[in-house]
PDB file of C-alpha atoms in Angstrom:
ATOM      1  CA  MET A  27     121.379 110.090 116.219  1.00 46.00           C
ATOM      2  CA  GLU A  28     118.151 110.595 117.648  1.00 49.00           C
ATOM      3  CA  HIS A  29     117.179 109.405 121.868  1.00 55.00           C
ATOM      4  CA  ASN A  30     113.255 109.439 123.176  1.00 55.00           C
ATOM      5  CA  GLU A  31     111.959 109.541 125.734  1.00 52.00           C
ATOM      6  CA  THR A  32     108.412 109.406 126.766  1.00 46.00           C
ATOM      7  CA  GLU A  33     107.012 110.931 130.168  1.00 47.00           C
ATOM      8  CA  VAL A  34     104.103 112.898 131.277  1.00 46.00           C
ATOM      9  CA  VAL A  35     104.402 116.067 132.069  1.00 50.00           C
ATOM     10  CA  PRO A  36     101.767 118.666 133.900  1.00 46.00           C
ATOM     11  CA  LEU A  37     102.290 121.771 131.451  1.00 44.00           C
ATOM     12  CA  ARG A  38     101.933 125.416 133.707  1.00 44.00           C
ATOM     13  CA  ALA A  39     101.780 127.777 131.046  1.00 39.00           C
ATOM     14  CA  HIS A  40     101.062 131.660 131.429  1.00 36.00           C
ATOM     15  CA  PRO A  41      98.256 132.604 131.400  1.00 35.00           C
ATOM     16  CA  LEU A  42      96.606 129.401 130.065  1.00 40.00           C
ATOM     17  CA  ALA A  43      97.185 125.871 131.402  1.00 51.00           C
ATOM     18  CA  LEU A  44      96.318 122.523 130.064  1.00 54.00           C
ATOM     19  CA  PRO A  45      93.615 120.991 131.881  1.00 49.00           C
ATOM     20  CA  THR A  46      95.202 117.724 132.266  1.00 60.00           C
ATOM     21  CA  PRO A  47      98.442 115.859 132.313  1.00 69.00           C
ATOM     22  CA  THR A  48     100.413 116.146 128.862  1.00 75.00           C
ATOM     23  CA  PRO A  49     102.139 113.217 127.970  1.00 82.00           C
ATOM     24  CA  VAL A  50     105.448 114.934 126.200  1.00 86.00           C
ATOM     25  CA  ARG A  51     107.869 112.602 124.356  1.00 89.00           C
ATOM     26  CA  TRP A  52     111.197 114.463 124.085  1.00 90.00           C
ATOM     27  CA  ASN A  53     113.344 113.719 121.201  1.00 89.00           C
ATOM     28  CA  ARG A  54     117.180 115.285 121.128  1.00 89.00           C
ATOM     29  CA  SER A  55     118.455 114.748 117.792  1.00 90.00           C
ATOM     30  CA  ALA A  56     121.313 115.849 116.707  1.00 89.00           C
ATOM     31  CA  ARG A  57     120.333 116.920 113.037  1.00 91.00           C
ATOM     32  CA  ALA A  58     117.881 119.518 115.019  1.00 91.00           C
ATOM     33  CA  ARG A  59     119.063 122.930 114.732  1.00 92.00           C
ATOM     34  CA  ARG A  60     116.363 124.513 116.938  1.00 93.00           C
ATOM     35  CA  VAL A  61     113.328 123.441 119.305  1.00 94.00           C
ATOM     36  CA  SER A  62     110.101 122.341 117.453  1.00 94.00           C
ATOM     37  CA  LEU A  63     107.347 120.691 118.808  1.00 92.00           C
ATOM     38  CA  ARG A  64     104.256 118.590 116.931  1.00 91.00           C
ATOM     39  CA  ILE A  65     101.557 116.373 117.618  1.00 90.00           C
ATOM     40  CA  ASP A  66     101.773 112.703 117.100  1.00 89.00           C
ATOM     41  CA  PRO A  67      98.192 112.004 116.563  1.00 87.00           C
ATOM     42  CA  ARG A  68      99.004 108.129 116.457  1.00 85.00           C
ATOM     43  CA  ALA A  69     100.182 108.107 120.116  1.00 86.00           C
ATOM     44  CA  GLY A  70      98.056 111.190 121.178  1.00 87.00           C
ATOM     45  CA  GLU A  71     101.643 112.939 122.530  1.00 88.00           C
ATOM     46  CA  VAL A  72     103.267 115.935 122.335  1.00 90.00           C
ATOM     47  CA  VAL A  73     106.684 115.658 120.626  1.00 91.00           C
ATOM     48  CA  VAL A  74     109.150 117.909 121.527  1.00 92.00           C
ATOM     49  CA  THR A  75     112.535 117.998 119.421  1.00 93.00           C
ATOM     50  CA  LEU A  76     115.513 119.383 121.573  1.00 92.00           C
ATOM     51  CA  PRO A  77     119.152 120.090 119.286  1.00 92.00           C
ATOM     52  CA  PRO A  78     122.051 118.165 121.023  1.00 89.00           C
ATOM     53  CA  ARG A  79     122.765 121.706 123.407  1.00 87.00           C
ATOM     54  CA  SER A  80     118.972 122.669 124.519  1.00 88.00           C
ATOM     55  CA  GLY A  81     118.172 121.746 127.725  1.00 87.00           C
ATOM     56  CA  ARG A  82     114.432 120.877 128.711  1.00 87.00           C
ATOM     57  CA  ARG A  83     114.093 124.291 129.944  1.00 88.00           C
ATOM     58  CA  ALA A  84     113.703 125.321 126.359  1.00 91.00           C
ATOM     59  CA  GLY A  85     111.336 122.315 125.323  1.00 89.00           C
ATOM     60  CA  MET A  86     109.072 123.949 128.358  1.00 88.00           C
ATOM     61  CA  ALA A  87     109.034 127.238 127.316  1.00 89.00           C
ATOM     62  CA  LEU A  88     108.071 126.300 124.066  1.00 91.00           C
ATOM     63  CA  LEU A  89     105.005 124.593 125.261  1.00 88.00           C
ATOM     64  CA  ASN A  90     104.029 126.952 127.349  1.00 86.00           C
ATOM     65  CA  THR A  91     104.112 129.998 124.955  1.00 89.00           C
ATOM     66  CA  HIS A  92     101.787 127.447 122.634  1.00 90.00           C
ATOM     67  CA  ALA A  93      99.887 126.171 125.027  1.00 86.00           C
ATOM     68  CA  ALA A  94      96.381 127.266 123.436  1.00 86.00           C
ATOM     69  CA  TRP A  95      97.633 125.533 120.111  1.00 90.00           C
ATOM     70  CA  VAL A  96      98.366 122.223 122.003  1.00 89.00           C
ATOM     71  CA  LYS A  97      95.475 122.300 123.590  1.00 86.00           C
ATOM     72  CA  GLU A  98      93.549 122.790 120.577  1.00 88.00           C
ATOM     73  CA  ARG A  99      95.584 120.056 118.362  1.00 87.00           C
ATOM     74  CA  LEU A 100      94.857 117.444 121.657  1.00 88.00           C
ATOM     75  CA  GLY A 101      91.770 118.464 121.983  1.00 86.00           C
ATOM     76  CA  SER A 102      90.723 117.427 118.629  1.00 87.00           C
ATOM     77  CA  LEU A 103      92.273 114.417 118.165  1.00 89.00           C
ATOM     78  CA  ALA A 104      89.555 111.554 117.527  1.00 90.00           C
ATOM     79  CA  PRO A 105      89.170 108.919 120.472  1.00 92.00           C
ATOM     80  CA  ALA A 106      91.525 106.119 120.141  1.00 92.00           C
ATOM     81  CA  VAL A 107      89.994 102.642 119.002  1.00 95.00           C
ATOM     82  CA  PRO A 108      91.652  99.229 119.758  1.00 96.00           C
ATOM     83  CA  LEU A 109      91.569  96.488 118.132  1.00 97.00           C
ATOM     84  CA  ALA A 110      89.272  94.893 120.936  1.00 97.00           C
ATOM     85  CA  GLU A 111      86.020  92.683 120.500  1.00 97.00           C
ATOM     86  CA  GLY A 112      83.228  94.781 119.904  1.00 97.00           C
ATOM     87  CA  GLN A 113      84.954  97.800 118.599  1.00 97.00           C
ATOM     88  CA  ALA A 114      83.899  98.875 114.910  1.00 97.00           C
ATOM     89  CA  VAL A 115      87.154  99.706 112.852  1.00 97.00           C
ATOM     90  CA  PRO A 116      86.702 100.836 109.260  1.00 97.00           C
ATOM     91  CA  LEU A 117      87.305  98.632 106.101  1.00 97.00           C
ATOM     92  CA  GLY A 118      87.100 100.086 102.934  1.00 97.00           C
ATOM     93  CA  GLY A 119      85.492 103.012 104.709  1.00 97.00           C
ATOM     94  CA  LEU A 120      82.715 101.026 106.317  1.00 97.00           C
ATOM     95  CA  PRO A 121      83.042  99.943 110.193  1.00 97.00           C
ATOM     96  CA  HIS A 122      83.022  96.239 110.808  1.00 98.00           C
ATOM     97  CA  VAL A 123      83.014  95.219 114.230  1.00 98.00           C
ATOM     98  CA  ILE A 124      85.453  93.036 115.924  1.00 98.00           C
ATOM     99  CA  ARG A 125      83.665  90.124 117.381  1.00 97.00           C
ATOM    100  CA  HIS A 126      85.351  86.771 118.984  1.00 97.00           C
ATOM    101  CA  ASP A 127      84.255  83.232 118.042  1.00 96.00           C
ATOM    102  CA  PRO A 128      86.969  80.333 118.926  1.00 93.00           C
ATOM    103  CA  ALA A 129      85.291  77.973 117.028  1.00 89.00           C
ATOM    104  CA  ALA A 130      85.357  80.043 113.483  1.00 88.00           C
ATOM    105  CA  ARG A 131      87.828  78.875 110.860  1.00 82.00           C
ATOM    106  CA  GLY A 132      91.352  80.554 110.314  1.00 83.00           C
ATOM    107  CA  PRO A 133      92.654  83.584 112.385  1.00 88.00           C
ATOM    108  CA  ALA A 134      90.095  86.194 111.247  1.00 93.00           C
ATOM    109  CA  ILE A 135      87.520  86.322 108.353  1.00 94.00           C
ATOM    110  CA  LEU A 136      85.506  89.031 106.951  1.00 94.00           C
ATOM    111  CA  TRP A 137      81.553  87.886 107.912  1.00 94.00           C
ATOM    112  CA  GLN A 138      78.828  90.230 107.199  1.00 93.00           C
ATOM    113  CA  GLY A 139      79.775  93.893 108.452  1.00 94.00           C
ATOM    114  CA  GLU A 140      82.276  91.969 111.119  1.00 97.00           C
ATOM    115  CA  ILE A 141      85.593  90.646 111.618  1.00 97.00           C
ATOM    116  CA  VAL A 142      85.507  87.594 113.255  1.00 97.00           C
ATOM    117  CA  VAL A 143      88.585  86.271 114.812  1.00 97.00           C
ATOM    118  CA  ALA A 144      89.162  82.636 115.787  1.00 95.00           C
ATOM    119  CA  GLY A 145      91.585  81.033 118.609  1.00 93.00           C
ATOM    120  CA  ASP A 146      92.274  82.161 122.253  1.00 94.00           C
ATOM    121  CA  LYS A 147      91.370  85.627 122.694  1.00 94.00           C
ATOM    122  CA  ALA A 148      94.748  86.823 124.073  1.00 95.00           C
ATOM    123  CA  PHE A 149      95.804  86.227 120.786  1.00 95.00           C
ATOM    124  CA  LEU A 150      92.679  88.552 119.071  1.00 96.00           C
ATOM    125  CA  THR A 151      93.959  92.125 118.703  1.00 97.00           C
ATOM    126  CA  ARG A 152      97.196  90.766 117.091  1.00 96.00           C
ATOM    127  CA  ARG A 153      95.249  89.094 114.552  1.00 96.00           C
ATOM    128  CA  VAL A 154      92.975  91.755 114.040  1.00 97.00           C
ATOM    129  CA  GLY A 155      96.011  93.714 113.026  1.00 97.00           C
ATOM    130  CA  ASP A 156      97.672  91.083 111.232  1.00 97.00           C
ATOM    131  CA  PHE A 157      94.462  90.482 109.158  1.00 97.00           C
ATOM    132  CA  LEU A 158      94.110  94.062 107.964  1.00 98.00           C
ATOM    133  CA  LYS A 159      97.627  94.550 107.175  1.00 98.00           C
ATOM    134  CA  ALA A 160      97.069  91.532 104.959  1.00 97.00           C
ATOM    135  CA  GLU A 161      94.065  92.756 103.554  1.00 97.00           C
ATOM    136  CA  ALA A 162      95.806  96.288 102.857  1.00 98.00           C
ATOM    137  CA  LYS A 163      98.592  94.537 101.033  1.00 98.00           C
ATOM    138  CA  ARG A 164      96.034  92.019  98.847  1.00 98.00           C
ATOM    139  CA  ARG A 165      93.824  95.040  97.778  1.00 98.00           C
ATOM    140  CA  ILE A 166      97.167  97.356  96.857  1.00 98.00           C
ATOM    141  CA  ALA A 167      98.504  94.142  94.928  1.00 98.00           C
ATOM    142  CA  VAL A 168      95.399  94.255  92.768  1.00 98.00           C
ATOM    143  CA  LEU A 169      94.823  97.813  92.412  1.00 98.00           C
ATOM    144  CA  ALA A 170      98.702  98.199  91.375  1.00 98.00           C
ATOM    145  CA  ALA A 171      98.887  95.126  88.795  1.00 98.00           C
ATOM    146  CA  GLY A 172      95.978  96.895  87.203  1.00 98.00           C
ATOM    147  CA  HIS A 173      97.237 100.783  87.180  1.00 98.00           C
ATOM    148  CA  ALA A 174     100.729  99.402  86.043  1.00 98.00           C
ATOM    149  CA  ALA A 175      99.276  97.597  83.555  1.00 98.00           C
ATOM    150  CA  SER A 176      97.755 100.880  82.037  1.00 98.00           C
ATOM    151  CA  LEU A 177     100.946 103.049  82.074  1.00 97.00           C
ATOM    152  CA  GLY A 178     103.001 100.015  80.965  1.00 97.00           C
ATOM    153  CA  VAL A 179     105.453 100.022  83.965  1.00 97.00           C
ATOM    154  CA  LYS A 180     106.643  97.241  86.490  1.00 97.00           C
ATOM    155  CA  ILE A 181     106.280  97.293  90.240  1.00 98.00           C
ATOM    156  CA  LYS A 182     109.479  95.534  91.683  1.00 98.00           C
ATOM    157  CA  ARG A 183     107.693  95.031  95.049  1.00 97.00           C
ATOM    158  CA  ILE A 184     105.007  96.047  97.405  1.00 98.00           C
ATOM    159  CA  VAL A 185     105.976  96.969 101.223  1.00 98.00           C
ATOM    160  CA  LEU A 186     103.746  98.116 104.105  1.00 98.00           C
ATOM    161  CA  LYS A 187     104.653 100.540 106.601  1.00 97.00           C
ATOM    162  CA  ASP A 188     102.886 102.051 109.427  1.00 95.00           C
ATOM    163  CA  THR A 189     103.675 105.592 108.862  1.00 90.00           C
ATOM    164  CA  ARG A 190     102.701 108.963 110.494  1.00 83.00           C
ATOM    165  CA  SER A 191     103.043 111.423 107.969  1.00 82.00           C
ATOM    166  CA  ARG A 192     103.208 109.407 104.062  1.00 92.00           C
ATOM    167  CA  TRP A 193     100.664 107.429 102.669  1.00 97.00           C
ATOM    168  CA  GLY A 194     102.618 105.836  99.662  1.00 98.00           C
ATOM    169  CA  SER A 195     106.420 106.313  98.455  1.00 98.00           C
ATOM    170  CA  CYS A 196     108.011 105.724  95.826  1.00 98.00           C
ATOM    171  CA  ALA A 197     111.840 104.563  95.416  1.00 97.00           C
ATOM    172  CA  PRO A 198     113.994 104.588  92.328  1.00 96.00           C
ATOM    173  CA  ASP A 199     114.390 100.926  91.897  1.00 97.00           C
ATOM    174  CA  GLY A 200     110.798 100.731  91.633  1.00 97.00           C
ATOM    175  CA  THR A 201     109.666  99.717  95.218  1.00 98.00           C
ATOM    176  CA  LEU A 202     105.928 100.775  96.143  1.00 98.00           C
ATOM    177  CA  ALA A 203     105.634 101.507  99.968  1.00 98.00           C
ATOM    178  CA  PHE A 204     102.218 102.395 101.292  1.00 98.00           C
ATOM    179  CA  SER A 205     100.708 102.557 105.190  1.00 98.00           C
ATOM    180  CA  TRP A 206      98.605  99.766 105.883  1.00 98.00           C
ATOM    181  CA  ARG A 207      95.752 101.892 107.466  1.00 98.00           C
ATOM    182  CA  LEU A 208      94.550 102.614 103.896  1.00 98.00           C
ATOM    183  CA  VAL A 209      92.710 100.051 103.965  1.00 98.00           C
ATOM    184  CA  MET A 210      90.303 101.687 106.155  1.00 98.00           C
ATOM    185  CA  ALA A 211      89.785 104.225 103.820  1.00 98.00           C
ATOM    186  CA  PRO A 212      86.982 104.539 101.311  1.00 98.00           C
ATOM    187  CA  ASP A 213      88.071 102.257  98.340  1.00 98.00           C
ATOM    188  CA  TRP A 214      88.024 105.376  95.833  1.00 98.00           C
ATOM    189  CA  VAL A 215      90.704 106.974  98.410  1.00 98.00           C
ATOM    190  CA  LEU A 216      92.727 104.109  98.754  1.00 98.00           C
ATOM    191  CA  ASP A 217      92.696 104.020  94.405  1.00 98.00           C
ATOM    192  CA  TYR A 218      94.038 107.109  94.254  1.00 98.00           C
ATOM    193  CA  VAL A 219      96.867 106.557  96.596  1.00 98.00           C
ATOM    194  CA  VAL A 220      97.883 103.183  94.719  1.00 98.00           C
ATOM    195  CA  ALA A 221      97.479 105.302  91.108  1.00 98.00           C
ATOM    196  CA  HIS A 222      99.449 108.245  92.677  1.00 98.00           C
ATOM    197  CA  GLU A 223     102.752 105.959  93.710  1.00 98.00           C
ATOM    198  CA  VAL A 224     102.162 104.094  90.421  1.00 98.00           C
ATOM    199  CA  GLY A 225     102.278 107.179  88.574  1.00 98.00           C
ATOM    200  CA  HIS A 226     105.522 107.855  90.034  1.00 98.00           C
ATOM    201  CA  LEU A 227     107.107 104.995  88.473  1.00 98.00           C
ATOM    202  CA  ARG A 228     106.738 106.706  84.866  1.00 97.00           C
ATOM    203  CA  GLU A 229     107.952 109.784  86.413  1.00 97.00           C
ATOM    204  CA  LEU A 230     109.500 110.180  89.666  1.00 96.00           C
ATOM    205  CA  ASN A 231     108.437 113.569  90.190  1.00 97.00           C
ATOM    206  CA  HIS A 232     105.244 116.047  90.419  1.00 97.00           C
ATOM    207  CA  SER A 233     105.427 117.721  87.125  1.00 97.00           C
ATOM    208  CA  ASP A 234     102.609 117.834  84.873  1.00 98.00           C
ATOM    209  CA  ARG A 235     103.218 114.910  82.897  1.00 97.00           C
ATOM    210  CA  PHE A 236     103.111 112.967  86.402  1.00 98.00           C
ATOM    211  CA  TRP A 237      99.740 114.398  86.997  1.00 98.00           C
ATOM    212  CA  ALA A 238      98.327 113.788  83.789  1.00 98.00           C
ATOM    213  CA  HIS A 239      99.527 109.984  84.204  1.00 98.00           C
ATOM    214  CA  VAL A 240      97.456 110.256  87.745  1.00 98.00           C
ATOM    215  CA  ALA A 241      94.377 111.678  85.959  1.00 98.00           C
ATOM    216  CA  ARG A 242      94.405 108.861  83.412  1.00 97.00           C
ATOM    217  CA  LEU A 243      94.288 106.140  86.112  1.00 98.00           C
ATOM    218  CA  THR A 244      91.719 108.005  88.547  1.00 98.00           C
ATOM    219  CA  PRO A 245      89.337 110.384  88.555  1.00 97.00           C
ATOM    220  CA  HIS A 246      89.562 111.218  92.482  1.00 97.00           C
ATOM    221  CA  ARG A 247      92.414 112.793  93.026  1.00 97.00           C
ATOM    222  CA  GLU A 248      90.761 116.007  94.512  1.00 97.00           C
ATOM    223  CA  ALA A 249      88.438 114.360  96.376  1.00 98.00           C
ATOM    224  CA  ALA A 250      90.937 111.529  97.640  1.00 98.00           C
ATOM    225  CA  GLN A 251      93.584 114.554  98.808  1.00 98.00           C
ATOM    226  CA  ASP A 252      90.941 116.087 100.979  1.00 98.00           C
ATOM    227  CA  TRP A 253      89.488 112.995 102.534  1.00 98.00           C
ATOM    228  CA  LEU A 254      92.874 111.737 103.621  1.00 97.00           C
ATOM    229  CA  ARG A 255      93.318 116.186 104.875  1.00 95.00           C
ATOM    230  CA  ARG A 256      90.337 115.609 107.123  1.00 95.00           C
ATOM    231  CA  ASN A 257      89.842 112.041 108.193  1.00 95.00           C
ATOM    232  CA  GLY A 258      93.638 110.762 107.656  1.00 95.00           C
ATOM    233  CA  PRO A 259      94.714 111.559 111.288  1.00 92.00           C
ATOM    234  CA  THR A 260      91.726 109.383 112.724  1.00 95.00           C
ATOM    235  CA  LEU A 261      92.752 106.267 110.700  1.00 96.00           C
ATOM    236  CA  LEU A 262      96.199 106.928 113.095  1.00 95.00           C
ATOM    237  CA  ARG A 263      93.752 106.351 116.286  1.00 95.00           C
ATOM    238  CA  VAL A 264      93.229 102.993 115.179  1.00 96.00           C
ATOM    239  CA  GLY A 265      94.884  99.934 117.007  1.00 91.00           C
TER     240      GLY A 265
END
């Protein structure tokens, strides 16, 4: 069982100190064996995980010890991009400006490099999010069907998630799961991730046979992996 609590903590490290109050999410986990910390790029928070018998003093000591690392990692995060009018969000790797048009048809549509959102402006953020997820599901389904046909495998279903570390996964029952945020990546990056997970329908491992299947489906393995390492955290800052 885990319990999460977020607060803004003014870290006072010695001899280093972070210049501004830092959001820290305290995560007490029955499964944890030691105090640990990580950066949540989506929330822009430091996450400190405590075992059942460790107190916050141990967490603060770890934060102070690694203050320079925390400062560097938080400082390197891309700016947060809200789903708001006038903001540019990537779709297929290309920026699209969000524009509100109460008279437009449908909740949201693509039009000449814009995401045009209809209806009451109060629902704009939700409608843009729904549009991006629907577009992700549509694009992924098309790619997955083509790759599955090439390998002669069947997909049970496709689900979308909002994961922080895994872009895709394949369950033993043939269910494929993907982060909806992949719709913002270039098309060839999305194609690689879909090909990767479809490949697991033949080999639920990372053996040489598995990678041979992936190579049959897409030539973009190394470039896409590099792109996700460099730019994946930016996608987590949208919305």
